[in-house]
Short mmCIF file of C-alpha atoms in Angstrom, two decimals:
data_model
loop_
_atom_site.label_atom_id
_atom_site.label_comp_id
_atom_site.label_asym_id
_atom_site.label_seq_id
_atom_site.Cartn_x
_atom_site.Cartn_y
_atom_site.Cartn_z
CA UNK N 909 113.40 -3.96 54.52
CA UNK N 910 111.61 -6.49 52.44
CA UNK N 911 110.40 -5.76 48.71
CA UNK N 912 109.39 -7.02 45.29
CA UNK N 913 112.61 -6.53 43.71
CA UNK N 914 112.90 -6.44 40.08
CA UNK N 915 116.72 -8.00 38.50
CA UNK N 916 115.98 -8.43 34.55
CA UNK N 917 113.63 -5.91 32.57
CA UNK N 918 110.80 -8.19 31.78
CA UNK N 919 111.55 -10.56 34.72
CA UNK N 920 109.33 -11.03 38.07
CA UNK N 921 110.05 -8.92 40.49
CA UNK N 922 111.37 -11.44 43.68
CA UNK N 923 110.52 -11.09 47.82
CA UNK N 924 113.96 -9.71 49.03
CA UNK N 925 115.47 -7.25 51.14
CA UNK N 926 116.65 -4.18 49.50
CA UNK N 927 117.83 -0.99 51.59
CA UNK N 928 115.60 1.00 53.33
CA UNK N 929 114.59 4.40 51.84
CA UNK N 930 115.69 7.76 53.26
CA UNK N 931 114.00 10.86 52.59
CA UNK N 932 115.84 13.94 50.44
CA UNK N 933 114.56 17.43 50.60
CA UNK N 934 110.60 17.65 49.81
CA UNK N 935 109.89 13.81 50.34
CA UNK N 936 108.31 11.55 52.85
CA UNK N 937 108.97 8.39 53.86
CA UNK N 938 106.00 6.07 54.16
CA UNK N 939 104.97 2.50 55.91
CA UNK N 940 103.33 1.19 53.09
CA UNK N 941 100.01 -0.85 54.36
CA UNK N 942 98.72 -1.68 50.49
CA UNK N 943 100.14 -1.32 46.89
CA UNK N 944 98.13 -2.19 43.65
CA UNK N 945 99.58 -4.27 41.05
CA UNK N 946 98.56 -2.32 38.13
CA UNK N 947 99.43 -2.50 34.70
CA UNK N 948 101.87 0.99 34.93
CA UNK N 949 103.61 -1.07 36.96
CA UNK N 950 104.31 -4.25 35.06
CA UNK N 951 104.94 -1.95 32.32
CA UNK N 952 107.76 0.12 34.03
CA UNK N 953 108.92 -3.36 34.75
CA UNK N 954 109.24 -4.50 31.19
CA UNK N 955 109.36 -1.76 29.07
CA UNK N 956 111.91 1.02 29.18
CA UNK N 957 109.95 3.47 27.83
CA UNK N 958 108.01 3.72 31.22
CA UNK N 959 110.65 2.82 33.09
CA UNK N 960 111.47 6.75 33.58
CA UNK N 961 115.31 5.83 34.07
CA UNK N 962 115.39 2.89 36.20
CA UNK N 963 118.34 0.67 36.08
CA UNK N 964 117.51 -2.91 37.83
CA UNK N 965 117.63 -4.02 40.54
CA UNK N 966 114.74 -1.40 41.70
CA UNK N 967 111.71 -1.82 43.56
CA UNK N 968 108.50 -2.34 41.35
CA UNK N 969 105.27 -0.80 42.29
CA UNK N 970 104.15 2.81 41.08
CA UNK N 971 101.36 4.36 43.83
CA UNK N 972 100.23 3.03 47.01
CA UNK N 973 98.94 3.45 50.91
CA UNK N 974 100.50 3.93 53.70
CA UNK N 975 101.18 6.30 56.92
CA UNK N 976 103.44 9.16 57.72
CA UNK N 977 106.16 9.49 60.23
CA UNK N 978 102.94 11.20 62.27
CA UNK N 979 100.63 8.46 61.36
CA UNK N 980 98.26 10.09 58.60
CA UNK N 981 97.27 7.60 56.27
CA UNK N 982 97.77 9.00 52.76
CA UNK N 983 97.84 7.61 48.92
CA UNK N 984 100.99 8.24 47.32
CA UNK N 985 102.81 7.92 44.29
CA UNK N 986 105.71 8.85 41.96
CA UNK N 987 108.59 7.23 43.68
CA UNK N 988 112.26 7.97 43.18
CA UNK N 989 114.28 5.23 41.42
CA UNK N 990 115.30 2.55 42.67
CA UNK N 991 112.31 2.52 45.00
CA UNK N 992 109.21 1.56 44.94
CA UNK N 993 105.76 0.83 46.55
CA UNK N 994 105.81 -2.89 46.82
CA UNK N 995 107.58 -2.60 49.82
CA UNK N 996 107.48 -2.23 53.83
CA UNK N 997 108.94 1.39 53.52
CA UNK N 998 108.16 3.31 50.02
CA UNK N 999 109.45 7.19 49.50
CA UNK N 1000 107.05 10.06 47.74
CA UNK N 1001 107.04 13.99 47.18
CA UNK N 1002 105.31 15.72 50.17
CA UNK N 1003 102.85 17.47 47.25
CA UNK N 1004 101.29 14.29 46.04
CA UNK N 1005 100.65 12.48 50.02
CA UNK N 1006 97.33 12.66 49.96
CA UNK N 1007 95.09 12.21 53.19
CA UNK N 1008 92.31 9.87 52.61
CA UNK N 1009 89.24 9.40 54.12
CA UNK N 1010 88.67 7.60 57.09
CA UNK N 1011 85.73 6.08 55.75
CA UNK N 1012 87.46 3.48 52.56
CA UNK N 1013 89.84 0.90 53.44
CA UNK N 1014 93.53 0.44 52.79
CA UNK N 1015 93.22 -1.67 49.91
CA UNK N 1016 90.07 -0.28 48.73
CA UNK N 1017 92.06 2.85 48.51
CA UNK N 1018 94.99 0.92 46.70
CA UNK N 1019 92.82 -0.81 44.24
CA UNK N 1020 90.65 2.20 43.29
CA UNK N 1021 92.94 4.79 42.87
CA UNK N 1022 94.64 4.25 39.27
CA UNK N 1023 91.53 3.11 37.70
CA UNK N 1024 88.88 5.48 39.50
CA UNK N 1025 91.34 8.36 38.59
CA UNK N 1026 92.35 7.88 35.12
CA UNK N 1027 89.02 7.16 33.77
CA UNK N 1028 87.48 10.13 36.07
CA UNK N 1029 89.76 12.50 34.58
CA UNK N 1030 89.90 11.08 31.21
CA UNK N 1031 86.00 11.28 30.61
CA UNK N 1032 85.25 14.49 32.92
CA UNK N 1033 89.37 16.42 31.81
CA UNK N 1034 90.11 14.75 28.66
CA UNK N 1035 86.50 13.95 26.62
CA UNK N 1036 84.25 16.66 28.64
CA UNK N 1037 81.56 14.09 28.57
CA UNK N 1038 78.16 16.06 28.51
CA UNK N 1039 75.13 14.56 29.95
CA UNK N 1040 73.58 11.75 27.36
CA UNK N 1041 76.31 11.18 25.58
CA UNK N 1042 77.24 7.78 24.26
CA UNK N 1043 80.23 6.30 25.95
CA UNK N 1044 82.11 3.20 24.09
CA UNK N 1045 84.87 1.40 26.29
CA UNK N 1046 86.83 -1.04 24.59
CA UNK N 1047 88.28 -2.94 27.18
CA UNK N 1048 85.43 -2.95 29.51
CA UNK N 1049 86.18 -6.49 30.73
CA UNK N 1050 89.67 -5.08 32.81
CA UNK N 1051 89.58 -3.48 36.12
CA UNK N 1052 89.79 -0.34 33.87
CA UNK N 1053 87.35 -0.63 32.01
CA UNK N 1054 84.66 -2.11 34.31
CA UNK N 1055 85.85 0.93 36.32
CA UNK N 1056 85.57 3.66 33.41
CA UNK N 1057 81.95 1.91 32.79
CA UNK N 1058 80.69 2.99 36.03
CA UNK N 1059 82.04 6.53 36.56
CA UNK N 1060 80.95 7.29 32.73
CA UNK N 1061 76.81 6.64 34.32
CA UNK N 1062 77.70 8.45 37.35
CA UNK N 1063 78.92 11.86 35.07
CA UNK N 1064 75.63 11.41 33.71
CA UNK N 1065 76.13 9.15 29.90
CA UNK N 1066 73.17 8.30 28.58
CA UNK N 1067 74.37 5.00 27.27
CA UNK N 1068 77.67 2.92 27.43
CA UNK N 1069 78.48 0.24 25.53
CA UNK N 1070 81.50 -2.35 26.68
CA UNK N 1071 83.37 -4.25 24.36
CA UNK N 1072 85.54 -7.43 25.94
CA UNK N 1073 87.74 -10.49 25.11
CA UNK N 1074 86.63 -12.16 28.70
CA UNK N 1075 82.89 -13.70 27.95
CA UNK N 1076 82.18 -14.43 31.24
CA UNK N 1077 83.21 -11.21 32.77
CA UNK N 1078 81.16 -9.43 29.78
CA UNK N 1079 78.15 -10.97 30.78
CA UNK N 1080 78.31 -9.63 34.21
CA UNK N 1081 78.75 -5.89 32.90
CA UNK N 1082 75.09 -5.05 33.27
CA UNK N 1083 75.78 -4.66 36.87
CA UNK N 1084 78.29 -2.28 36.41
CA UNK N 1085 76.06 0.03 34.02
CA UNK N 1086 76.88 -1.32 30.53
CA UNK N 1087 73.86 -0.46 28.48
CA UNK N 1088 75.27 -3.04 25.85
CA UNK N 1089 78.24 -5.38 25.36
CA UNK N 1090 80.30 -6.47 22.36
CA UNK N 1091 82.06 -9.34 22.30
CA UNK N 1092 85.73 -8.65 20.51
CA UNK N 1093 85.68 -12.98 20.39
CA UNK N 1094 84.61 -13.25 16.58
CA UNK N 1095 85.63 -12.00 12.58
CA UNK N 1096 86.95 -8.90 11.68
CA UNK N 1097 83.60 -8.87 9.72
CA UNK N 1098 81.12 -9.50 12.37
CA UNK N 1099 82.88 -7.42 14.85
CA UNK N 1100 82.26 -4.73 12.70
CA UNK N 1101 79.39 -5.38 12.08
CA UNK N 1102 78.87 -5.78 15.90
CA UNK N 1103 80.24 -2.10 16.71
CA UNK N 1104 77.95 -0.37 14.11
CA UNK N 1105 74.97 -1.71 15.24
CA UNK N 1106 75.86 -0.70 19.19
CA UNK N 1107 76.76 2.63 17.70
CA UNK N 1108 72.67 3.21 16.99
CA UNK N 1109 71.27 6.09 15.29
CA UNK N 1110 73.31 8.37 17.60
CA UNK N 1111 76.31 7.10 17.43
CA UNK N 1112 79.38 7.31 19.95
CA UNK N 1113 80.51 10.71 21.35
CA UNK N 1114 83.12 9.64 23.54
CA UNK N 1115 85.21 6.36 22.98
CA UNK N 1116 87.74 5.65 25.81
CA UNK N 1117 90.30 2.68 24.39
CA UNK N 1118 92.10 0.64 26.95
CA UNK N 1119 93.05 -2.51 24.43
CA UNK N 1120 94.26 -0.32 21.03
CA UNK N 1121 95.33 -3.26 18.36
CA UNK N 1122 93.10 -5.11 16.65
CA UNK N 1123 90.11 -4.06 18.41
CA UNK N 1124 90.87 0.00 17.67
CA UNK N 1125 91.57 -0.83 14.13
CA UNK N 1126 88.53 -2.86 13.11
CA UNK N 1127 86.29 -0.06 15.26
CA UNK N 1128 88.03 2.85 13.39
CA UNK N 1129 87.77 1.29 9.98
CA UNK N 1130 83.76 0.26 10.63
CA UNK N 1131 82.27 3.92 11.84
CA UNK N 1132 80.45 5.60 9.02
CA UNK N 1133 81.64 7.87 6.80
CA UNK N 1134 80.30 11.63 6.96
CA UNK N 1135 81.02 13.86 4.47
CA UNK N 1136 79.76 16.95 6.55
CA UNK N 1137 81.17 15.97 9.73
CA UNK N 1138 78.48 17.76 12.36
CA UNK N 1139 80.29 16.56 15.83
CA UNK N 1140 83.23 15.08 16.98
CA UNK N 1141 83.91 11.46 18.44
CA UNK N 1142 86.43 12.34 21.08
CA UNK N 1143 88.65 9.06 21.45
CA UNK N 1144 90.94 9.00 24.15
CA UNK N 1145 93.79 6.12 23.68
CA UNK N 1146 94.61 4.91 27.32
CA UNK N 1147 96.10 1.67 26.96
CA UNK N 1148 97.87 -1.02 24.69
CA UNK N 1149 96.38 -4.44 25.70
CA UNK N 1150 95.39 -5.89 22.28
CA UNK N 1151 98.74 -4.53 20.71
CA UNK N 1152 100.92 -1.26 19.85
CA UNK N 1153 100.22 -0.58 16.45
CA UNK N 1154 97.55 -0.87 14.21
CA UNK N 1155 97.50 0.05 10.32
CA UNK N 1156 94.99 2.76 9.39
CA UNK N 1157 93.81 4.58 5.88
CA UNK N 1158 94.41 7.97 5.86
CA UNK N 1159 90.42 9.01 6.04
CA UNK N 1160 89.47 6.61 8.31
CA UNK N 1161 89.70 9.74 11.13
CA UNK N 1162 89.00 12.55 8.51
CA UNK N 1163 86.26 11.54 7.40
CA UNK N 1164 84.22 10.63 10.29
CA UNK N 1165 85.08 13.13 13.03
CA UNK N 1166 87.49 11.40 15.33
CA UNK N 1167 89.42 13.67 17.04
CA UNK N 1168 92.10 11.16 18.68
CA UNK N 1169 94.60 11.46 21.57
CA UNK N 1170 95.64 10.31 25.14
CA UNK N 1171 94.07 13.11 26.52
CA UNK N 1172 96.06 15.99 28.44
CA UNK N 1173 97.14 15.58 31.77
CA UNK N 1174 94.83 17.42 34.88
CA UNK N 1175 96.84 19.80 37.26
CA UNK N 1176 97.98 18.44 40.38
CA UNK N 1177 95.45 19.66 41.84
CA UNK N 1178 92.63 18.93 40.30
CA UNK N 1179 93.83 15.52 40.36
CA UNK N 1180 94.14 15.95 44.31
CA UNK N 1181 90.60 17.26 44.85
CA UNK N 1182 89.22 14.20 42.54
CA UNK N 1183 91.16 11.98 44.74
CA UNK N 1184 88.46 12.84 47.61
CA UNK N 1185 85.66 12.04 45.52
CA UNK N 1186 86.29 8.98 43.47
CA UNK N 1187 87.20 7.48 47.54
CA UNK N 1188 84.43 8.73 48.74
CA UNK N 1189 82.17 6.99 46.00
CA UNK N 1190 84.17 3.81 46.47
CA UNK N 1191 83.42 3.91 50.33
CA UNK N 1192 79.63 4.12 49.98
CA UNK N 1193 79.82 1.27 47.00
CA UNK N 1194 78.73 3.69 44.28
CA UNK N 1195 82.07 2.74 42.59
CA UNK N 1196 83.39 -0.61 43.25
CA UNK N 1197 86.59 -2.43 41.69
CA UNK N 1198 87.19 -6.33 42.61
CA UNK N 1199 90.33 -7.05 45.14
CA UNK N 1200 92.25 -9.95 45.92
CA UNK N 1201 94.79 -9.57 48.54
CA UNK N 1202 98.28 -10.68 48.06
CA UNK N 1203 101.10 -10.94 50.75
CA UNK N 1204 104.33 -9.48 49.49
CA UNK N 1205 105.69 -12.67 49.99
CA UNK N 1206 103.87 -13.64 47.28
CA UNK N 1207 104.75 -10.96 44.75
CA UNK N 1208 106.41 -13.14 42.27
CA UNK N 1209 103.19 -15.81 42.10
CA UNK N 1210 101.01 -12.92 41.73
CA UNK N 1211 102.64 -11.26 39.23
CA UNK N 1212 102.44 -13.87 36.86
CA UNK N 1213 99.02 -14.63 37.25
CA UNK N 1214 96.09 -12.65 35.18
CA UNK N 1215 92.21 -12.90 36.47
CA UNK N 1216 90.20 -10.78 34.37
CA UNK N 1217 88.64 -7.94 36.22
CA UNK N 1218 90.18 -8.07 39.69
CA UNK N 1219 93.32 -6.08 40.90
CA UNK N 1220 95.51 -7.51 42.92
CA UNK N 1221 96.35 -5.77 46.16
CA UNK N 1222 100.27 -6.42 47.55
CA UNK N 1223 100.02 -6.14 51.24
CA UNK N 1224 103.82 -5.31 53.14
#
């Protein structure tokens, strides 16, 4: 079969033929039609840590659409080394081939499934967003973020504020729901600055962080200080954009009630069951993400390009 096969940790992943997939015990093997490139899978492609034990060459791509043997067109995910779903054939555990509805689109489907599901979970699982809370998504320029922006109105925020390096994308965030934007383009200063005066009187109950770095660490440093901490900020860390690390005084969390994780993960199925609904706002446009389709011919051109705020879509 033909794939996007990956030779050298941190390389791009090449159009070539690599054996066809069988099935073990408990899996499925699936025609792919569509396969997102997302950032799990550039990561797993660069960075060992995610890499879950592959050894190269291996197929890159992490979740993806495609048919059964009996032709029921499923989402499906969690491959097993050295496969992948950038490819014509992909394999999958039985448990997590998901039926989807008739009404979305192949890449639809493909595109909105990492982003519609993580930030689902992560506000409605991980923050329990209440009703008229304010949301703050730093990185609200990505197809994460503009994605996270948009489900956060539909559980019923009261207010979201986006912060973004892309101006031009930022500007367009109104459409999406962003009450406010932030622009991360300026001082250390001024971006504080910037963050506190979104914040309001109110302040932000639920932060969702998709760029950590510099952006995390001038945010943490600038909320205020309370000495009789009343409520929480819940901050979820989800991604690593901006940078890994960041250098933090010790009371910059006590002091201001941030509670701070990555949020615990959902059962399978409750994960399963939210599949059905974030699809089924995606087919009636209630949640959109921008696509661009890609052939898998084209894997390695596409993989080294970057346009703000639109996920590719690899197409077998």
């Amino acid at each position: 079969m033909h794939a996007a096969v990956l030779h050298d940790f941190g390389g791009t992943p090449r159009f070539a033929e690599f054996p066809e997939p069988e099935p073990g015990e408990g899996e499925a093997l699936v025609r792919v039609t569509a396969a997102a490139l997302t950032p799990l899978a550039r990561w797993v492609a660069s960075d060992r840590d995610f890499s879950r034990g592959r050894e190269v060459p291996f197929v890159c791509g992490t979740e993806g659409i495609g048919r059964l043997e009996d032709g029921t067109r499923v989402s499906f995910g969690v491959t097993r080394p050295p496969f992948g779903t950038m490819a014509e054939f992909a394999i999958a555990p039985k448990r997590l081939c998901t039926p989807i509805p008739d009404e979305v689109d192949d890449v639809t489907a493909a595109a909105m499934m990492n982003p519609g599901l993580s930030a689902w979970s992560a506000l409605s699982w991980g923050a329990k967003l209440r009703p008229g809370e304010t949301v703050l998504v730093l990185g609200g320029t990505g197809v994460a973020g503009k994605t996270a922006i948009q489900i956060a109105k539909l559980l019923g925020a009261g207010r979201v504020v986006a912060a973004g390096r892309n101006e031009r994308v930022l500007t367009t965030l109104g459409e999406y729901g962003a009450d406010l934007t932030v622009s991360l383009d300026q001082t250390e200063e001024s971006l504080a600055d910037a963050f506190r005066e979104a914040a309001g009187q109110s302040g932000y109950d639920v932060v969702l962080d998709y760029l950590w770095g510099r952006p995390a660490q001038v945010l943490l440093e600038a909320l205020p200080r309370r000495f009789m901490v009343t409520s929480e900020i819940r901050y979820l860390q989800l991604g690593s954009s901006a940078g890994t690390e960041i250098t933090l005084r010790a009371n910059a969390l006590r002091r201001t009630g941030v509670t701070m994780g990555a949020g615990a993960p959902p059962p399978i199925d409750f994960l399963r069951d939210l599949q059905s609904t974030v699809l089924g706002h995606a087919a009636s446009g209630v949640v959109r993400v921008d696509t661009e389709t890609v052939p898998l011919a084209d894997v390695a051109a596409a993989w080294r390009r970057d346009v703000p705020g639109r996920r590719f879509v690899v197409i077998p």
